[in-house]
Every structure is written in C-alpha cells, then in structure tokens.
Coordinates of C-alpha atoms in Angstrom, one line a residue:
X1 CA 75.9 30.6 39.5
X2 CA 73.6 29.1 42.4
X3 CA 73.8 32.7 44.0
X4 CA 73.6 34.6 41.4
X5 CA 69.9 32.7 40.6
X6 CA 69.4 32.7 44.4
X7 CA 69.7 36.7 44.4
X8 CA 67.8 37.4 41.3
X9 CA 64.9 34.9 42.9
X10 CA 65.2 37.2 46.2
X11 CA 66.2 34.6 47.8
X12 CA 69.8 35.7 49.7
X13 CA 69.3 36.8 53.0
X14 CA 67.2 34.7 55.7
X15 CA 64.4 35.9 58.0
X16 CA 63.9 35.4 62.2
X17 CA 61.1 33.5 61.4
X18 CA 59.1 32.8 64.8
X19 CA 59.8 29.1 65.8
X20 CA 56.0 28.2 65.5
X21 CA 55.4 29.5 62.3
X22 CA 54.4 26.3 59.7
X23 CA 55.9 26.4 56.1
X24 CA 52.4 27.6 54.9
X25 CA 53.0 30.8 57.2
X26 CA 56.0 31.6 56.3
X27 CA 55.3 31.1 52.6
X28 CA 52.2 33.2 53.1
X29 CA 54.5 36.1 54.9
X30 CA 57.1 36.1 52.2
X31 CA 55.8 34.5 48.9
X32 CA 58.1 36.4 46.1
X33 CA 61.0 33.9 46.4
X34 CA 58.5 31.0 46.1
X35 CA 56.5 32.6 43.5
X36 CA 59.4 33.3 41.1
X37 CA 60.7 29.8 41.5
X38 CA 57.5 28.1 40.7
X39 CA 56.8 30.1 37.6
X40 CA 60.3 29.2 35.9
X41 CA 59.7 25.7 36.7
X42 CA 56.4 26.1 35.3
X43 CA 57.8 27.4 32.2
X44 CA 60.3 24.6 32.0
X45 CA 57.5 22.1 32.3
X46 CA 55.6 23.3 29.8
X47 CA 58.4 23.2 27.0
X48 CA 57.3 19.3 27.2
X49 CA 54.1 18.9 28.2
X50 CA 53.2 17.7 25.3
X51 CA 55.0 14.6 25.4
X52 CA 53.7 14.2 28.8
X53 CA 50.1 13.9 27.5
X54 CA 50.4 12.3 25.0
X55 CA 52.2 9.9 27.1
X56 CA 49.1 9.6 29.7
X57 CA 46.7 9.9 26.4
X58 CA 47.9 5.7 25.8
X59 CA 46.4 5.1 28.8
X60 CA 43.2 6.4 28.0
X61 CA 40.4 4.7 25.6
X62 CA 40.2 5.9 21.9
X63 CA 37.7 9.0 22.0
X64 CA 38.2 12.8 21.7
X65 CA 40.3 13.0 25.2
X66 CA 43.0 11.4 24.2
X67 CA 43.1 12.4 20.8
X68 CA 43.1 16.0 22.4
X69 CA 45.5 15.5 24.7
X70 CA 47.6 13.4 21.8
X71 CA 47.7 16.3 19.6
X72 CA 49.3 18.8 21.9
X73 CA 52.9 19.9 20.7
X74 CA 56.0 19.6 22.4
X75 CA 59.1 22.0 21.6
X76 CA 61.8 19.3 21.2
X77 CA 60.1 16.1 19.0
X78 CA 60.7 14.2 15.5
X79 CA 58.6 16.9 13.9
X80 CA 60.8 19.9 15.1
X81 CA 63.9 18.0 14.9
X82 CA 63.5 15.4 12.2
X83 CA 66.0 12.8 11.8
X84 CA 64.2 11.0 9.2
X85 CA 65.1 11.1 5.6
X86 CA 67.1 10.3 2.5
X87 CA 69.9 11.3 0.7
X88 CA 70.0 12.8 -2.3
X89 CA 72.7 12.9 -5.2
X90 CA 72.5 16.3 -6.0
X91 CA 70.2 17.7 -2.9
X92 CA 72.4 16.2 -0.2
X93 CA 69.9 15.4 3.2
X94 CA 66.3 15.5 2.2
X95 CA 63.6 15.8 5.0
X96 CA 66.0 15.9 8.0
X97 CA 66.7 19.1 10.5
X98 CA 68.6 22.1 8.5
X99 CA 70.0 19.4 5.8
X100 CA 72.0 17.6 8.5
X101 CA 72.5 13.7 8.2
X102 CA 70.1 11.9 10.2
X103 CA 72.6 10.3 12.9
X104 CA 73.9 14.3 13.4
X105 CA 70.1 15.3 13.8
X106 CA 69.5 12.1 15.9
X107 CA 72.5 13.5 18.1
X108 CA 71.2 17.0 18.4
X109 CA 68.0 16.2 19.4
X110 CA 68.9 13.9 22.0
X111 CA 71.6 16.1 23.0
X112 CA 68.8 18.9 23.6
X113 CA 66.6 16.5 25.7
X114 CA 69.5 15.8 28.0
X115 CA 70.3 19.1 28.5
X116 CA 66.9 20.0 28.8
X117 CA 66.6 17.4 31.7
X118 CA 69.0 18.8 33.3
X119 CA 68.3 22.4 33.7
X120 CA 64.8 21.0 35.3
X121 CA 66.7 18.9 37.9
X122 CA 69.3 21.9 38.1
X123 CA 66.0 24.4 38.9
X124 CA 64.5 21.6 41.0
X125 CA 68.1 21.8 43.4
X126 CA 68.0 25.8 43.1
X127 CA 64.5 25.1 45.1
X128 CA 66.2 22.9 47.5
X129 CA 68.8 25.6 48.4
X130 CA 66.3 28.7 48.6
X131 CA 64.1 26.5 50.8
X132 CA 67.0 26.1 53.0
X133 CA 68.0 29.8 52.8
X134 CA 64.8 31.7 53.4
X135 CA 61.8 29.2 54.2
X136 CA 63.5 26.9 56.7
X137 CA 63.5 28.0 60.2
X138 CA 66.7 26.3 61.4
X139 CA 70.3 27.6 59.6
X140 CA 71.2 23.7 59.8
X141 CA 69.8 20.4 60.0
X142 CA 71.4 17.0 59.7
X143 CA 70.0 16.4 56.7
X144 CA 72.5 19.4 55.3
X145 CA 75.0 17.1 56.5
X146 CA 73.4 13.9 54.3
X147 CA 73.5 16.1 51.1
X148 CA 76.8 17.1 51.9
X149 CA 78.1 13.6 52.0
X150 CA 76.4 12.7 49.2
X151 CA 77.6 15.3 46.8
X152 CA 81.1 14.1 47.8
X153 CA 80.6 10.5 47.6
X154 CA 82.4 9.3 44.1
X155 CA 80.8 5.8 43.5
X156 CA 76.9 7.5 44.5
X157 CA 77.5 10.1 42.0
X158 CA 78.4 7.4 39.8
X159 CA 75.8 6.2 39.9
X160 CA 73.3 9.4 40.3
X161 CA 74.9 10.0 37.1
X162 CA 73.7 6.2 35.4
X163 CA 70.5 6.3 37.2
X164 CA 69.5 9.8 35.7
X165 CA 70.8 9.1 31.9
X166 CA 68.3 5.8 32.3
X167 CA 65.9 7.8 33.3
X168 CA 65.6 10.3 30.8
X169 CA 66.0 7.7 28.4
X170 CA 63.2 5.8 29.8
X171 CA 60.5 9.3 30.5
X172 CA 62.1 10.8 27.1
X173 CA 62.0 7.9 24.7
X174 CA 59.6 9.3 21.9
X175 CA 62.1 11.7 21.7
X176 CA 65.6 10.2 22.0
X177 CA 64.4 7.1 19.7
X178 CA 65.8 7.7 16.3
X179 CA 62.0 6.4 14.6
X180 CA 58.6 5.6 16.0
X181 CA 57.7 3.0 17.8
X182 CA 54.3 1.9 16.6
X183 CA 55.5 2.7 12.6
X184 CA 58.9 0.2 13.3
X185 CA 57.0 -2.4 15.6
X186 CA 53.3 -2.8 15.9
X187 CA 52.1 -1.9 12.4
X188 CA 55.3 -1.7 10.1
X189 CA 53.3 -2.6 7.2
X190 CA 50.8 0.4 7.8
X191 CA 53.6 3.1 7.0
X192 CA 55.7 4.3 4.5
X193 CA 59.0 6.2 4.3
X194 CA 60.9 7.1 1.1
X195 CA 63.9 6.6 -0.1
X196 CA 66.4 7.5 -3.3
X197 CA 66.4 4.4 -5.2
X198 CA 69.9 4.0 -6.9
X199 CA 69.1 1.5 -9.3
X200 CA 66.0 3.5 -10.8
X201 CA 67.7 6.8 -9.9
X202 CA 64.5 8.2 -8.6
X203 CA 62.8 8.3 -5.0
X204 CA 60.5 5.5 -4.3
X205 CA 58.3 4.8 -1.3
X206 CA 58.2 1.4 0.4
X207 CA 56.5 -0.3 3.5
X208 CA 58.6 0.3 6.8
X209 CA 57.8 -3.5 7.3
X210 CA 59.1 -4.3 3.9
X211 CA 62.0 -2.1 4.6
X212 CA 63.1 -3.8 8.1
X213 CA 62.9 -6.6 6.0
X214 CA 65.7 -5.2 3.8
X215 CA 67.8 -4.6 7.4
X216 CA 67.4 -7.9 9.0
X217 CA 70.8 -8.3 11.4
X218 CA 71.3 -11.9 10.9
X219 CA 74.0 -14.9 10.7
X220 CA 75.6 -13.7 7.7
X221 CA 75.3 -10.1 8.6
X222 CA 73.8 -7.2 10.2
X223 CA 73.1 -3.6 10.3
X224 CA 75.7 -3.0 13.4
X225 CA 75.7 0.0 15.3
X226 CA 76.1 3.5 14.8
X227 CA 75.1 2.4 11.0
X228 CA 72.8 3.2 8.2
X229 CA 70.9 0.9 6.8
X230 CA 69.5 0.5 3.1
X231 CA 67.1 2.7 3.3
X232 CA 69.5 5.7 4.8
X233 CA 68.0 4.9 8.5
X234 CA 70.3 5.7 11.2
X235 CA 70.5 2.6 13.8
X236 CA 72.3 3.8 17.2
X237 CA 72.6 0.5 18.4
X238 CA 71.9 -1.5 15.0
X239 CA 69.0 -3.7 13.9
X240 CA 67.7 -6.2 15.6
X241 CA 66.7 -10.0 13.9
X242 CA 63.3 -8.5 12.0
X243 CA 64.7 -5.0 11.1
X244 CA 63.5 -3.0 14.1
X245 CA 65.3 -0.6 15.4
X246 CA 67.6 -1.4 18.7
X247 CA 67.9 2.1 20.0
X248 CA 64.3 2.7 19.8
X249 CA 62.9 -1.3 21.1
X250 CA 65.6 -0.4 23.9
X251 CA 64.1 3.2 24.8
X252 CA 60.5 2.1 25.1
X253 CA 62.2 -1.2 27.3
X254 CA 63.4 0.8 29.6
X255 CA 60.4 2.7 30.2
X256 CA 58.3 -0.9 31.1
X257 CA 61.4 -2.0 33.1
X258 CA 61.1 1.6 34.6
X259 CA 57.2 1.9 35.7
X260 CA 57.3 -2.1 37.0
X261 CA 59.9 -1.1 39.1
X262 CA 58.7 2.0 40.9
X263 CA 55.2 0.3 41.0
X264 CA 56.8 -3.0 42.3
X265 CA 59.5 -0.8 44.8
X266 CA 56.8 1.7 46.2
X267 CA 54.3 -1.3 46.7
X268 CA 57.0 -3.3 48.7
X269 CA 57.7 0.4 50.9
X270 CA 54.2 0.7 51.8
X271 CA 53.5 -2.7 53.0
X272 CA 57.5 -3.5 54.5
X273 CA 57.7 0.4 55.7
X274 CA 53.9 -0.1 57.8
X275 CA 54.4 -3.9 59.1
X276 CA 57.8 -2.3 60.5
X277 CA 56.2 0.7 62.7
X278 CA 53.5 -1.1 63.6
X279 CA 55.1 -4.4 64.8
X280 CA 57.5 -2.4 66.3
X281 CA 55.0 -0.1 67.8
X282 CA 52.7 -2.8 69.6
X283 CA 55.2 -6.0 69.5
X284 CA 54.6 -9.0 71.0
X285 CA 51.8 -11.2 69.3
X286 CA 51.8 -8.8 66.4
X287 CA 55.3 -8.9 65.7
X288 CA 55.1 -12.4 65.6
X289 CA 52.8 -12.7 63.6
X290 CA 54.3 -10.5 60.6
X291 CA 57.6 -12.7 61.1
X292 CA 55.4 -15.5 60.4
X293 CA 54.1 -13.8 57.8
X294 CA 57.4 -12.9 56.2
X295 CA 59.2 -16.2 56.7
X296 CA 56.4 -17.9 54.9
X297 CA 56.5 -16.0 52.2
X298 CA 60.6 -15.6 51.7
X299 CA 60.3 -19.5 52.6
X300 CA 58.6 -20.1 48.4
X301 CA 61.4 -19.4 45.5
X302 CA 60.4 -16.1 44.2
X303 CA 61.4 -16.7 40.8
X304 CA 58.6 -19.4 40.9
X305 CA 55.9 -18.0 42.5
X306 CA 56.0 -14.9 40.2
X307 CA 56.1 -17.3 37.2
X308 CA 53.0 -18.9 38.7
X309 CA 51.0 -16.1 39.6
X310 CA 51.7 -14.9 36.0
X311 CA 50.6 -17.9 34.2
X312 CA 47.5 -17.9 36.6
X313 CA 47.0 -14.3 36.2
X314 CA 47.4 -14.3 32.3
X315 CA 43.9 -14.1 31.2
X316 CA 42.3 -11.4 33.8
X317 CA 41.8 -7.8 33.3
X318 CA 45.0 -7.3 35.3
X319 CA 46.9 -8.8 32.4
X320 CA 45.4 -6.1 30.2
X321 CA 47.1 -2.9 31.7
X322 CA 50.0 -1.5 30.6
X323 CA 50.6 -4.8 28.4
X324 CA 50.9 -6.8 31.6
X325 CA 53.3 -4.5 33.3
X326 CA 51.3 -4.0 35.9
X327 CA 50.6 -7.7 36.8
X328 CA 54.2 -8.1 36.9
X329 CA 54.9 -5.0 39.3
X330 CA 52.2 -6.1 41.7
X331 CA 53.3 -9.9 41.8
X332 CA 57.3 -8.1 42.4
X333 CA 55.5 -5.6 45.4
X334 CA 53.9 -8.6 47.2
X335 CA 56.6 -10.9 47.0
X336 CA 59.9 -8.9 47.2
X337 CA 58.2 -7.1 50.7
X338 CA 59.5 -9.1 53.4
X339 CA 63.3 -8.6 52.4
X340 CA 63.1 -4.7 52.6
X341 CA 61.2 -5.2 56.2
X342 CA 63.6 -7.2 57.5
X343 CA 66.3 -4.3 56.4
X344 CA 64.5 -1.9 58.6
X345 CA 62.6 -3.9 61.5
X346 CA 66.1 -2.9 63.0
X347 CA 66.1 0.6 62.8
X348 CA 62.2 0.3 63.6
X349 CA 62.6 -1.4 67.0
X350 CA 65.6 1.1 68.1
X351 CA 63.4 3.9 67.5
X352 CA 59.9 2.5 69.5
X353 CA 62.5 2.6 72.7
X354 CA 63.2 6.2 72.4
X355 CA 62.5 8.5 74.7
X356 CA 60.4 11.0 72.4
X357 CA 58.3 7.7 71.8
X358 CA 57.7 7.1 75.4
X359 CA 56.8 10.4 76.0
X360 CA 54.0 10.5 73.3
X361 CA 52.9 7.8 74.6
X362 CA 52.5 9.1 78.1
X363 CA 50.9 12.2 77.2
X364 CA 47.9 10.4 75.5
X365 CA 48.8 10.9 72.2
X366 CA 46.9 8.8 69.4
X367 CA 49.3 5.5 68.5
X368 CA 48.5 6.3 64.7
X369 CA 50.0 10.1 65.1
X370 CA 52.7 8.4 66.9
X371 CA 53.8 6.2 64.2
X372 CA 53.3 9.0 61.4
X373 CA 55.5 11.7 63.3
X374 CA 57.5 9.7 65.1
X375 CA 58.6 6.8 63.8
X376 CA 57.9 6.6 60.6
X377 CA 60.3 9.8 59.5
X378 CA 63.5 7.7 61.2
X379 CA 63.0 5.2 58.7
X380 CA 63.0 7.3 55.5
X381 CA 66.4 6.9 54.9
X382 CA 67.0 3.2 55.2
X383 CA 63.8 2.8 53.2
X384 CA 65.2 4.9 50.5
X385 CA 68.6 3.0 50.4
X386 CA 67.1 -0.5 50.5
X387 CA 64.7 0.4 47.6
X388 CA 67.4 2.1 45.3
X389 CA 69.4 -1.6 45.6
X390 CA 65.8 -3.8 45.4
X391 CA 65.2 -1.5 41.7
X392 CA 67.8 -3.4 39.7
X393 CA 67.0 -6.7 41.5
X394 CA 63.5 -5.7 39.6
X395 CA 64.9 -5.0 37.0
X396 CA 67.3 -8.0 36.2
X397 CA 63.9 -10.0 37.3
X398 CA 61.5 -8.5 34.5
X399 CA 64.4 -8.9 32.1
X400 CA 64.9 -12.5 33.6
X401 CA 61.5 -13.2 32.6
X402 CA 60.9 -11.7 29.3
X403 CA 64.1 -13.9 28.1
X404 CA 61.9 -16.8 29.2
X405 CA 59.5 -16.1 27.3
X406 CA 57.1 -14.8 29.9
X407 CA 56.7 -11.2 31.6
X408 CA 55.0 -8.2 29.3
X409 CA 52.9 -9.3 26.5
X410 CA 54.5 -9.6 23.3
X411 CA 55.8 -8.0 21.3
X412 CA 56.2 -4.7 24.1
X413 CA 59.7 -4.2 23.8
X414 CA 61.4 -5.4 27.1
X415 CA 65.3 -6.5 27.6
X416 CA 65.1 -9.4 28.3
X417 CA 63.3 -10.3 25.1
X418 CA 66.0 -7.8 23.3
X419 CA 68.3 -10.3 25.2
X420 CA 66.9 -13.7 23.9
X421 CA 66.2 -12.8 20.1
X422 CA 69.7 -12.5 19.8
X423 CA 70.8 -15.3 21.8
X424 CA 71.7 -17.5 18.6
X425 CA 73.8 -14.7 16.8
X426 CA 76.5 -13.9 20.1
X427 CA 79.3 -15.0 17.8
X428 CA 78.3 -13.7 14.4
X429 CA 78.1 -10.1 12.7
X430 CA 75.1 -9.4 14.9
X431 CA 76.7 -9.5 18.1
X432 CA 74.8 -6.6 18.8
X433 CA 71.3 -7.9 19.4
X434 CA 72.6 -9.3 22.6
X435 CA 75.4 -7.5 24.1
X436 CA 74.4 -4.3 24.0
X437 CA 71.0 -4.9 25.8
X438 CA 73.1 -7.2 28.2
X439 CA 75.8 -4.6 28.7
X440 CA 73.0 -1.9 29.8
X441 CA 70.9 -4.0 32.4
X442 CA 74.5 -4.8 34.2
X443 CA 75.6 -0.9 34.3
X444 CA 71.8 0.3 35.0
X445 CA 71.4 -2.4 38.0
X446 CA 74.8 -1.6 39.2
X447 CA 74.3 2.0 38.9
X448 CA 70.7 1.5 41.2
X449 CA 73.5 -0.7 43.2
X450 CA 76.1 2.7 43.6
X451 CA 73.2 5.5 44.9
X452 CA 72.4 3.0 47.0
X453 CA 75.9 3.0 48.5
X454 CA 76.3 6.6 48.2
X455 CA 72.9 7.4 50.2
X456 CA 73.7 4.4 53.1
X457 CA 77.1 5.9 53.6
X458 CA 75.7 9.9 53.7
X459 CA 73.2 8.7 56.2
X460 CA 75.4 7.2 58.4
X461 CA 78.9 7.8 57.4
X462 CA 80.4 5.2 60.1
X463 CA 79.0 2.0 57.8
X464 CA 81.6 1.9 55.2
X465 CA 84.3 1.5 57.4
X466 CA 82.9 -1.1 60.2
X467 CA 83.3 1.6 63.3
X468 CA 79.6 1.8 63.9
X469 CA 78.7 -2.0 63.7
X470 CA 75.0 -0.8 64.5
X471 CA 74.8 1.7 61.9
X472 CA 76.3 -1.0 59.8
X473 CA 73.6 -3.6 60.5
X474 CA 70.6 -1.1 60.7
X475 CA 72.0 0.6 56.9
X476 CA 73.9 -2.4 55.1
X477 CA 72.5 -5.5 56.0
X478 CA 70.2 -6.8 53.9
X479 CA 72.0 -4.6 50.3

C-alpha cells in the first residue's frame, strides 16, 4: 500500500542530490512529489475545517467573525449524521441518520471520525517516508533506526494506540458526543427536543433541562451505560447525577485536561530544555545558580503551591481564559520545570564536552548558534520522553483538583469533577458516574506512561535492559 501511494505521488526512486543543497533546494529542484502530497493533505483537512473554526470561533468575542467562522460546515457533524431523535410506533426512528436508532447513528458517526483520523495520520506518515525517499540527502540516519524500534516496541504502540484514541476524542468531541454540550449543560432550560409521549400517544416537546431531570442517575437508580433514557436519548456512558450526559461531559473533559497539559508540558520544555543548554554551556556560577533555582522551587509541595496560586489567582483576567484552564496550565509549566531539567542536565553536560562543541567554540562561532545547532538537537529526544511521562502526571493533577473542588471554573466539564459527583453513589445503581471517569484517567495516564517507554527504549535501546547504565541514567531517571 505505502509504495503503491509512494509511486503514484512520484515519489519511488531517489536523486544524487549535491551534499550542500538545503531542503528548500531540493524542494525547489523537484517539487511534484511535495506538491501532490500537500494537496491531498489539504483536501483531507478541509473535510473538517469546519469544526476547527468553529472550535477557534469560542475563543473569539461575540461579533460577525466568529459567527462567520461558527457557521462554516463540516462533512461529518450531528447535522449530517444525526443521532438525535424519537421513536415512533408506526414510523420506527424519527429524525436520526437513514431511520437508524440513535446509539447505531451515534456509532457510525464516531466510527467515521476515527477512521477519518486515521487516514490523516496515515497521509501525514506517507510524508515521512517520501521525505526519506526523495528529499533527504543521506539513504540512512539514526533516526531510521529510532522509528524502527519504535514501530516494534509492543507496550509504546500500546500506548501510541491509547494516546491517539484520547486524542481524537478530545480535538473531535462535538462530533463523537452523542448531544450538545451547551443544550445538555450550560443552558438546558433554553432548548427543546421532542419526544413520543406514550401516555397521550402523541409527540410532545419538553425542556432538555426538564428532561435530564427525568434521567437523573441516582441512589435508587440510574440511566447506566450503553442505555436510553426516557426521552429515547442514547447515553454511551450513562447519566450523570443531574441528567447530563457522561459521554459528552467526558469528551469536552478531556479536551481541558488535553490543552492544560500541552500548555503546561511545552511551558515546562522551554524553560527546563533552555536552563539545561545554557547552564551546561557556561557552567560554573550559572549552573549554580539554576540548581538553586530548582531546589528551591522542588523544595515547596507542588500540590500546595498550585492550590495557592489558584486561589490567589482566582479573580484576575487570567482566570478568565479558557474557563481558568489557562491559569492552571501556567501554574503546572512553572512549577513542574525543574523535574524535567534535572532529567536532561545529564545528557546536556555530556554533550557541552564534545568535541563538535569545542570546535565551534574555537572557530569563533556565536555561543547562541552553538546551543541552537549543537546542543540543543541532542536533547530532543530525552525532552520528548520525559514530557510524554510528565502529561499524565498533569493530567491526574487537574483531575486531582477539580475533585477538590478547585481547578476550571464550574460547571466546565473536567474529570475530576465527573469523579467527585459520583463519589456518594460507588456502591449503588449509578456506579457509573465514578468508575468510568476513574477507569479512563488510569488507562489515559498509563498510556502517556507506555510512549514514554517505547520512545526512551527506541532512543537508546541499551536502557531497558541495564547494559548501558549511562543511557539508563541520561533516558530513565527521572520517568
């Protein structure tokens, strides 16, 4: 299949490309390859664009621009795959896709946005290999090596595997959530749905808020999952303790616990990934000082700093974006830094001593250039490993929190608060409320946990099995 795209793209045969041509030249000197690719990924890409926009349009003020950018379709959504509807004595299904029931047209559409996901990350690897094949100069690098390893690494895969299925259900959640979000949770009492009335033998319309009402999971009992409720609603993962949804409170969850995390992670690479090159770079007082630095701040309990800095926090403008999200990512990014420099100070001080270091050093060449080209690449990979594991430690934190009562605003849908509304109802008919939110956050940090693994042992092979007790200490020692 891979060379069967790769030949139809052009992409079979590779070129004596001149050793000091740049990528630009050679994508300049050959562009039909590169062209063709683009387009189809293009093309993919614009099948949902619309949900993308709309996505960045709740960013955005009320005005024309975001109602613009709101209104912009998207090929697989509720409106051309509707799941909502009622059922009908004599007209079976009523307002669902083709008649079918709405947990079969719930299935299909989700089914469709996985396996639209995964063409897109299929075409993005197709890119990857007809770089390798036709724009890269050299027929092997270690790096092929890497992949190699971690294409045959079970446990990574594993958890590739976890970590995309999160994902998609995090980027995708308008779609793969069996109702609306704002209709079931911010203004239920605003919207209506209809519904055949069995008593009256006639369809009826009624508040969604009065109708969540009507499919409380309680004490005595619940709307479970993979069940209708009253009102011919189709609940993936039940009700929760007011009616809403699970499925769809645990979609639009994710995707908070999602963007805190990368904000939080990439914040924490930034700072830990520059205080490493440049301490190692210049040493001495320097150095020094960002162990100070670090040991001071690892030296407070995190759990209660961020608590503090999010109760003194709590009534600035920071508060105000993304529903407090991203006060919570940026408290995570300056606190959770000196645990990833600490993983890679190691590798950063082996690589300021080697001898394509010196040499840049003797021939004049600018510290900062250094760093960037030099150093900095060598530290990629253990940066990479270290913030896959740190993810779910984010994670499990902004859950943490939220079941404390703190963390996003209320009532954003977050885990942990999935977690603690169904704290007193563990050991009744909804069971639910509880353990399935708790059952995710253990399988999606130890997931984060198993690419970690995988991507540490396909960059240095030797650390799973304690021969390279270097490699071991540079990759493994702080996961």
């Amino acid at each position: 299949m891979k060379r069967t795209l790769l030949r139809l793209l052009g992409g079979t045969d590779r070129p004596d490309w001149p050793e000091d041509d740049t990528l630009g030249d050679r994508l300049r000197t050959r562009p039909g390859p590169a062209i063709r690719w683009a387009a189809v990924l293009l093309g993919l890409l614009a099948v949902q664009i619309g949900m993308l926009l709309g996505w960045i349009a709740g960013f955005l003020p009320a005005g024309p621009v975001a109602d613009a950018l709101g209104s912009i379709p998207a090929a697989i959504s509720h409106e051309t795959v509707p799941n909502r509807g009622y059922f009908h004595p004599e007209h079976g299904w009523v307002g669902t896709f083709m008649g079918l029931s709405p947990a079969w047209a719930w299935a299909l559409r989700t089914g469709l946005v996985y396996l639209y996901a995964a063409t897109v990350t299929y075409w993005v690897w197709v890119g990857y290999l007809l770089f390798r094949r036709v724009y890269r100069a050299a027929d092997w690098t270690p790096r092929d090596d890497v992949v190699d390893r971690l294409r045959g690494h079970t446990w990574g895969l594993f958890g590739g595997v976890v970590v995309f299925a999160f994902l998609v259900y995090a980027l995708f959640a308008p779609v793969v959530s069996p109702t609306d979000i704002t209709q079931n949770l911010y203004d239920p009492f605003a919207h209506e749905i209809t519904h055949f009335d069995e008593e009256a033998g006639e369809v009826r319309s009624v508040f969604i808020g009065d109708a969540n009402i009507g499919s409380q999971s309680g004490a005595q009992e619940g709307i479970g999952p993979m069940q209708y409720d009253p009102y011919d609603r189709f609940h993936p993962f039940g009700t929760m303790d007011r009616g809403q949804d699970l499925f769809t409170f645990m979609a639009y969850g994710a995707r908070i616990s999602l963007f805190i995390g990368v904000v939080a992670i990439g914040l924490s690479v930034v700072i830990s990934g520059g205080l490493a090159v440049l301490s190692a770079y210049y040493k001495g007082l320097l150095d020094l000082g960002v162990v100070l630095g670090s040991d001071s701040v690892q030296a407070m309990p995190q759990l209660l700093v961020i608590i503090l800095l999010s109760v003194v926090f709590a009534d600035t403008w920071l508060a105000g974006l993304y529903d407090g999200g991203f006060l919570l990512a940026l408290i995570f990014g300056l606190t959770g830094w000196p645990s990833l420099w600490r993983a890679v100070r190691g590798p950063a001080l082996q690589v300021a001593d080697r001898e394509w270091v010196d040499a840049a050093r003797s021939m004049g060449q600018r510290p900062t250039r250094t760093m960037r080209r030099h150093m900095a690449p060598y530290l990629t990979g253990y940066l990479l490993v270290y913030a896959s594991m740190s993810l779910g430690g984010v994670i499990i934190g902004v859950a943490g929190l939220s079941f404390l009562g703190l963390g996003v605003t209320s009532p954003t849908p977050e885990w942990g608060r999935a977690v603690d509304a169904g704290q007193p109802y563990v050991a009744t008919a909804s069971w639910h409320i509880s353990l399935v939110p708790g059952v995710l956050v253990v399988l999606v940090v130890t997931a984060f946990n198993a690419l970690g693994d995988g991507i540490r042992d396909a960059i240095d092979p030797e650390s799973d099995t304690g021969a390279s007790q270097e490699g071991a200490m540079a990759t493994g020692g702080g996961g």
